[in-house]
Short mmCIF file of C-alpha atoms and ligand atoms in Angstrom, two decimals:
data_model
loop_
_atom_site.label_atom_id
_atom_site.label_comp_id
_atom_site.label_asym_id
_atom_site.label_seq_id
_atom_site.Cartn_x
_atom_site.Cartn_y
_atom_site.Cartn_z
CA MET A 1 -45.38 8.37 -32.67
CA LYS A 2 -45.28 11.83 -30.95
CA SER A 3 -43.14 14.52 -32.90
CA ALA A 4 -40.70 17.11 -31.97
CA LEU A 5 -39.18 20.23 -33.49
CA VAL A 6 -35.56 21.35 -32.17
CA THR A 7 -34.16 24.70 -33.45
CA GLY A 8 -30.58 24.91 -33.59
CA ALA A 9 -30.18 20.92 -33.94
CA ASN A 10 -27.24 20.50 -35.88
CA LYS A 11 -24.82 20.84 -33.07
CA SER A 12 -24.02 21.34 -29.17
CA ILE A 13 -27.18 21.32 -26.72
CA GLY A 14 -29.96 21.39 -29.49
CA PHE A 15 -27.98 18.17 -31.32
CA GLU A 16 -28.07 16.19 -27.66
CA VAL A 17 -31.83 17.24 -27.01
CA ALA A 18 -32.58 15.79 -30.52
CA ARG A 19 -30.89 12.85 -29.76
CA GLN A 20 -32.15 12.19 -26.30
CA LEU A 21 -35.63 12.68 -27.70
CA ALA A 22 -35.19 10.39 -30.71
CA GLN A 23 -34.07 8.06 -27.96
CA LYS A 24 -37.50 8.23 -26.07
CA GLY A 25 -38.83 7.20 -29.69
CA ILE A 26 -40.13 10.61 -30.48
CA TYR A 27 -39.95 11.69 -34.41
CA VAL A 28 -37.54 14.44 -34.33
CA TYR A 29 -37.19 17.33 -36.86
CA LEU A 30 -33.51 18.93 -36.46
CA GLY A 31 -33.89 22.66 -37.69
CA SER A 32 -30.71 24.01 -38.82
CA ARG A 33 -30.17 26.84 -40.61
CA ASN A 34 -27.63 25.66 -42.75
CA LEU A 35 -29.03 22.51 -44.24
CA GLU A 36 -25.83 20.49 -45.00
CA ASN A 37 -24.81 20.88 -41.38
CA GLY A 38 -28.25 19.59 -40.48
CA ILE A 39 -27.84 16.74 -42.61
CA ALA A 40 -24.63 15.78 -41.17
CA ALA A 41 -26.00 15.91 -37.57
CA MET A 42 -29.09 13.62 -38.83
CA ASN A 43 -26.69 11.25 -40.66
CA LYS A 44 -24.84 10.77 -37.17
CA LEU A 45 -27.99 10.11 -35.45
CA LEU A 46 -28.67 7.74 -38.09
CA ALA A 47 -25.55 5.86 -37.40
CA GLU A 48 -26.36 5.60 -34.07
CA GLY A 49 -29.52 3.44 -34.92
CA LEU A 50 -31.82 6.38 -34.51
CA SER A 51 -33.94 6.50 -37.70
CA ASN A 52 -36.84 8.43 -36.47
CA VAL A 53 -34.93 11.69 -37.41
CA GLU A 54 -35.14 14.39 -39.82
CA ALA A 55 -33.28 17.52 -40.84
CA ILE A 56 -35.12 20.70 -41.77
CA GLN A 57 -33.51 23.82 -43.14
CA LEU A 58 -34.95 26.42 -40.31
CA ASP A 59 -33.01 30.00 -39.82
CA ILE A 60 -35.05 31.33 -37.24
CA THR A 61 -34.32 35.09 -38.05
CA ASP A 62 -35.88 34.47 -41.56
CA ASP A 63 -39.40 34.92 -42.11
CA GLY A 64 -39.16 32.82 -45.31
CA SER A 65 -37.23 30.21 -43.93
CA VAL A 66 -39.70 29.60 -40.84
CA LYS A 67 -42.77 29.65 -43.47
CA ASN A 68 -40.94 27.21 -45.57
CA ALA A 69 -40.18 24.65 -42.70
CA ARG A 70 -43.83 25.12 -41.52
CA THR A 71 -44.99 24.17 -44.73
CA GLU A 72 -42.68 21.22 -45.27
CA ILE A 73 -43.12 19.90 -41.69
CA GLY A 74 -47.25 20.28 -42.25
CA ARG A 75 -47.14 17.90 -45.47
CA LYS A 76 -45.50 15.13 -43.40
CA THR A 77 -47.45 15.41 -39.85
CA LYS A 78 -50.80 17.00 -38.94
CA THR A 79 -49.66 17.36 -35.24
CA LEU A 80 -46.71 18.55 -33.47
CA ASP A 81 -46.22 17.52 -29.91
CA ILE A 82 -43.09 19.46 -28.91
CA LEU A 83 -41.38 22.43 -29.94
CA ILE A 84 -37.89 23.18 -28.52
CA ASN A 85 -37.00 26.89 -28.86
CA ASN A 86 -33.14 26.06 -28.36
CA ALA A 87 -31.30 28.31 -31.14
CA GLY A 88 -29.59 30.93 -29.77
CA ILE A 89 -26.56 33.55 -29.84
CA TYR A 90 -24.52 35.28 -27.67
CA GLY A 91 -24.16 38.38 -29.42
CA GLY A 92 -20.44 39.11 -29.44
CA TYR A 93 -18.50 42.03 -27.91
CA PRO A 94 -18.47 44.36 -26.17
CA GLN A 95 -21.75 43.48 -23.94
CA ALA A 96 -21.15 46.42 -21.47
CA ALA A 97 -24.15 48.52 -21.16
CA LEU A 98 -22.76 51.42 -22.28
CA ASP A 99 -20.32 50.13 -24.89
CA SER A 100 -22.50 47.62 -26.77
CA THR A 101 -23.89 48.55 -30.14
CA ILE A 102 -27.69 48.94 -31.19
CA GLU A 103 -26.76 46.75 -34.10
CA GLN A 104 -25.38 43.90 -31.89
CA PHE A 105 -28.65 44.25 -29.89
CA LYS A 106 -30.78 43.88 -32.86
CA THR A 107 -29.11 40.81 -34.02
CA ALA A 108 -29.37 38.90 -30.67
CA TYR A 109 -32.82 39.94 -30.29
CA ASP A 110 -33.80 38.81 -33.75
CA ALA A 111 -32.43 35.41 -32.83
CA ASN A 112 -33.23 35.06 -29.00
CA VAL A 113 -36.46 36.86 -28.97
CA TYR A 114 -37.97 37.20 -32.41
CA GLY A 115 -36.56 33.98 -33.47
CA VAL A 116 -38.61 32.24 -30.66
CA VAL A 117 -41.85 34.39 -31.35
CA ARG A 118 -41.28 33.56 -35.28
CA VAL A 119 -41.14 29.66 -34.68
CA THR A 120 -43.83 29.53 -31.78
CA GLN A 121 -46.29 31.65 -34.06
CA ALA A 122 -45.51 29.66 -37.12
CA PHE A 123 -45.85 26.41 -35.63
CA ILE A 124 -48.87 27.02 -32.73
CA ASP A 125 -51.53 25.36 -35.22
CA LEU A 126 -49.75 22.09 -35.33
CA LEU A 127 -49.10 22.00 -31.57
CA LYS A 128 -52.58 22.95 -30.77
CA LYS A 129 -53.70 19.77 -32.44
CA SER A 130 -51.57 17.59 -30.07
CA SER A 131 -53.12 16.41 -27.09
CA GLN A 132 -50.26 17.24 -24.66
CA PRO A 133 -48.23 20.12 -26.40
CA ARG A 134 -45.18 20.94 -24.85
CA ILE A 135 -43.04 24.12 -25.47
CA VAL A 136 -39.54 24.47 -23.96
CA ASN A 137 -38.01 27.97 -24.48
CA VAL A 138 -34.39 27.34 -23.65
CA SER A 139 -33.25 30.19 -21.53
CA SER A 140 -30.60 31.09 -19.19
CA SER A 141 -30.34 31.93 -15.52
CA GLN A 142 -28.37 34.94 -16.68
CA GLY A 143 -31.92 36.10 -17.91
CA SER A 144 -32.89 36.15 -14.58
CA ILE A 145 -33.32 40.02 -13.27
CA THR A 146 -33.89 38.58 -9.70
CA LEU A 147 -30.71 36.44 -9.64
CA HIS A 148 -28.48 39.04 -11.09
CA SER A 149 -29.46 41.84 -8.54
CA ASP A 150 -28.40 39.35 -5.94
CA PRO A 151 -24.60 39.56 -5.24
CA SER A 152 -24.55 36.04 -3.90
CA TYR A 153 -25.73 34.80 -7.42
CA LYS A 154 -22.80 32.64 -8.91
CA TYR A 155 -22.85 34.41 -11.85
CA TYR A 156 -23.50 38.12 -10.63
CA ASP A 157 -20.34 39.72 -11.95
CA TYR A 158 -21.28 37.83 -15.34
CA LYS A 159 -23.19 41.03 -16.58
CA GLY A 160 -23.60 41.28 -20.36
CA ALA A 161 -26.18 43.83 -21.52
CA VAL A 162 -26.97 42.23 -24.80
CA TYR A 163 -27.31 38.45 -24.19
CA LEU A 164 -28.82 38.66 -20.77
CA SER A 165 -31.64 41.29 -21.52
CA SER A 166 -32.53 39.06 -24.71
CA LYS A 167 -33.00 36.22 -22.52
CA SER A 168 -35.09 38.26 -19.84
CA ALA A 169 -37.25 39.51 -22.82
CA MET A 170 -37.34 35.88 -23.90
CA ASN A 171 -38.67 35.13 -20.42
CA MET A 172 -41.46 37.58 -20.37
CA TYR A 173 -42.61 36.43 -23.67
CA THR A 174 -42.85 32.49 -22.04
CA VAL A 175 -44.71 34.02 -19.52
CA VAL A 176 -47.41 35.84 -21.65
CA LEU A 177 -47.74 32.62 -23.75
CA ALA A 178 -48.28 30.36 -20.85
CA TYR A 179 -50.67 32.53 -19.62
CA GLU A 180 -52.80 32.82 -23.01
CA LEU A 181 -52.70 29.19 -23.11
CA ARG A 182 -53.65 28.45 -19.51
CA ASP A 183 -56.95 26.97 -20.13
CA SER A 184 -55.70 24.37 -22.70
CA ASN A 185 -53.17 21.30 -22.57
CA PHE A 186 -50.23 23.27 -23.14
CA LYS A 187 -47.52 22.86 -20.82
CA ILE A 188 -44.71 25.96 -21.64
CA ASN A 189 -41.64 26.66 -19.62
CA ALA A 190 -38.59 28.46 -19.77
CA VAL A 191 -35.46 26.17 -18.93
CA CYS A 192 -31.69 26.96 -18.55
CA PRO A 193 -29.54 23.91 -19.48
CA GLY A 194 -26.52 25.38 -17.18
CA TYR A 195 -23.32 26.67 -18.29
CA THR A 196 -22.17 23.88 -20.77
CA LYS A 197 -19.11 23.34 -22.70
CA THR A 198 -20.01 24.27 -26.23
CA ASP A 199 -18.89 26.56 -29.15
CA PHE A 200 -21.10 29.00 -27.50
CA ASN A 201 -18.66 29.89 -24.94
CA GLY A 202 -15.52 28.37 -26.47
CA HIS A 203 -16.09 25.47 -24.54
CA ARG A 204 -15.31 27.21 -20.90
CA GLY A 205 -18.56 25.91 -19.51
CA PRO A 206 -18.15 23.10 -16.83
CA GLY A 207 -21.39 21.26 -17.71
CA SER A 208 -21.69 18.32 -20.26
CA VAL A 209 -24.25 18.53 -23.12
CA GLU A 210 -25.63 15.12 -22.10
CA VAL A 211 -26.76 17.21 -18.42
CA ALA A 212 -28.05 19.86 -20.22
CA GLY A 213 -30.00 17.77 -22.74
CA LYS A 214 -31.55 15.97 -20.05
CA ARG A 215 -32.92 19.38 -18.26
CA ILE A 216 -34.56 20.33 -21.18
CA VAL A 217 -35.86 16.98 -22.15
CA LYS A 218 -37.43 16.56 -18.73
CA TYR A 219 -39.84 19.65 -19.45
CA ALA A 220 -40.47 18.36 -23.09
CA LEU A 221 -42.11 15.53 -21.56
CA ILE A 222 -43.94 16.67 -18.29
CA ASP A 223 -47.35 14.92 -17.71
CA LYS A 224 -50.54 16.89 -17.39
CA ASP A 225 -49.92 17.80 -13.86
CA GLY A 226 -46.51 19.35 -14.47
CA PRO A 227 -46.13 23.16 -14.33
CA THR A 228 -46.56 25.56 -16.87
CA GLY A 229 -45.17 29.20 -17.08
CA LYS A 230 -42.10 28.52 -14.83
CA PHE A 231 -38.48 29.14 -15.02
CA PHE A 232 -36.09 26.45 -14.24
CA SER A 233 -32.29 26.07 -13.75
CA GLU A 234 -31.27 22.96 -11.97
CA GLU A 235 -27.67 24.09 -11.96
CA ASN A 236 -29.10 27.29 -9.49
CA ASN A 237 -31.65 25.38 -7.50
CA PRO A 238 -30.55 21.55 -7.46
CA GLU A 239 -33.93 21.03 -5.33
CA THR A 240 -36.81 22.12 -7.09
CA GLY A 241 -35.21 23.48 -10.09
CA GLU A 242 -37.36 26.52 -10.17
CA VAL A 243 -35.92 30.12 -10.04
CA PRO A 244 -37.17 33.48 -9.81
CA TRP A 245 -37.76 35.42 -13.08
N1 NAP B 1 -23.77 26.67 -23.48
C1 NAP B 1 -23.92 27.46 -22.18
O1 NAP B 1 -23.44 27.17 -21.48
C2 NAP B 1 -25.68 27.73 -22.37
C3 NAP B 1 -26.18 28.25 -20.96
C4 NAP B 1 -27.44 28.82 -20.83
C5 NAP B 1 -28.05 28.97 -22.08
N2 NAP B 1 -27.85 28.36 -23.08
C6 NAP B 1 -28.57 28.48 -24.28
O2 NAP B 1 -28.63 27.47 -24.83
C7 NAP B 1 -28.94 27.50 -26.44
C8 NAP B 1 -27.85 26.54 -27.04
O3 NAP B 1 -26.65 26.55 -26.70
P1 NAP B 1 -25.56 26.23 -27.37
O4 NAP B 1 -24.38 26.41 -26.12
O5 NAP B 1 -25.43 24.61 -27.52
O6 NAP B 1 -24.84 27.10 -28.58
P2 NAP B 1 -23.97 26.99 -29.80
O7 NAP B 1 -23.01 25.91 -29.43
O8 NAP B 1 -23.56 28.24 -29.98
O9 NAP B 1 -25.23 26.17 -30.82
C9 NAP B 1 -26.24 27.18 -31.04
C10 NAP B 1 -27.03 26.69 -32.04
O10 NAP B 1 -28.29 27.61 -32.65
C11 NAP B 1 -28.05 27.60 -33.82
N3 NAP B 1 -28.37 28.88 -34.10
C12 NAP B 1 -27.89 30.18 -33.98
N4 NAP B 1 -28.46 31.26 -34.86
C13 NAP B 1 -29.64 30.65 -35.43
C14 NAP B 1 -30.47 30.92 -36.42
N5 NAP B 1 -30.92 32.26 -36.62
N6 NAP B 1 -31.37 30.08 -36.96
C15 NAP B 1 -31.31 28.64 -36.65
N7 NAP B 1 -30.36 28.59 -35.84
C16 NAP B 1 -29.12 29.00 -35.16
C17 NAP B 1 -26.59 27.36 -34.43
O11 NAP B 1 -26.18 27.04 -35.53
P3 NAP B 1 -25.30 27.06 -36.50
O12 NAP B 1 -24.31 25.87 -36.24
O13 NAP B 1 -25.59 27.28 -37.91
O14 NAP B 1 -24.21 28.51 -35.96
C18 NAP B 1 -26.37 26.05 -33.25
O15 NAP B 1 -26.67 25.08 -33.97
C19 NAP B 1 -28.92 28.96 -26.53
O16 NAP B 1 -30.03 29.34 -26.40
C20 NAP B 1 -28.23 29.43 -25.31
O17 NAP B 1 -28.63 30.88 -25.09
C21 NAP B 1 -26.42 27.91 -23.27
#
């Protein structure tokens, strides 16, 4: 049975990704910084008849927590097939370039950038043992410097120095990681779930978690001829999905 780790899987988009992967017969570790919330999420999936799920304590900003999660998962499996770096934060307000504080940047980057680096580096050895390893870094079209420089982009006026720049930095990490692993079976992509109704935005997003989940799961399951080192946002490009960095 294939296995997957989803960070921030206790609710919202991460939870839905975990559900959809489990529905496809993949054994899913639900990373949750609060283990009780992770167990509650696991119990919801168990109640739906999905027995192939397991909660794991995982705070992506905490080296010790990431290390413990790696040790615990390593006791249960020798291989990890899929890593979904989903956990992320907006970073509070203000987000204006001239007003946001250094503390805000540090907090947001610790989750959205260093968190992705921490988890990826901790689990790369298990992923390398998979015959078809896949990493999806959950990004946002808002992290696209090209789109945000284009006045016709639908979210052109939704600027936010902290959050947007953190996703741009994570995007570049994705490009470099995919480049380093280009001569392997890895497929590593950045995927935007679309503006989605979750706690993240006070449920203002128009999209559903079901659609957001599908957009992410698609790249977790791409075959050997699929893309790597690319950026996808179906909301912004319904045809091929690919968007500029
Ligand atoms: N919603 C949108 O419109 C939208 C659009 C584009 C991209 N995204 C991206 O999609 C991802 C998921 O967003 P969402 O809408 O599902 O957000 P959400 O409703 O705020 O859920 C975020 C999840 O990440 C977890 N998390 C935050 N910090 C963490 C940490 N340090 N360690 C481990 N888990 C942590 C949260 O855990 P707690 O429950 O403990 O807080 C929660 O499970 C994010 O990366 C976001 O940037 C969202």
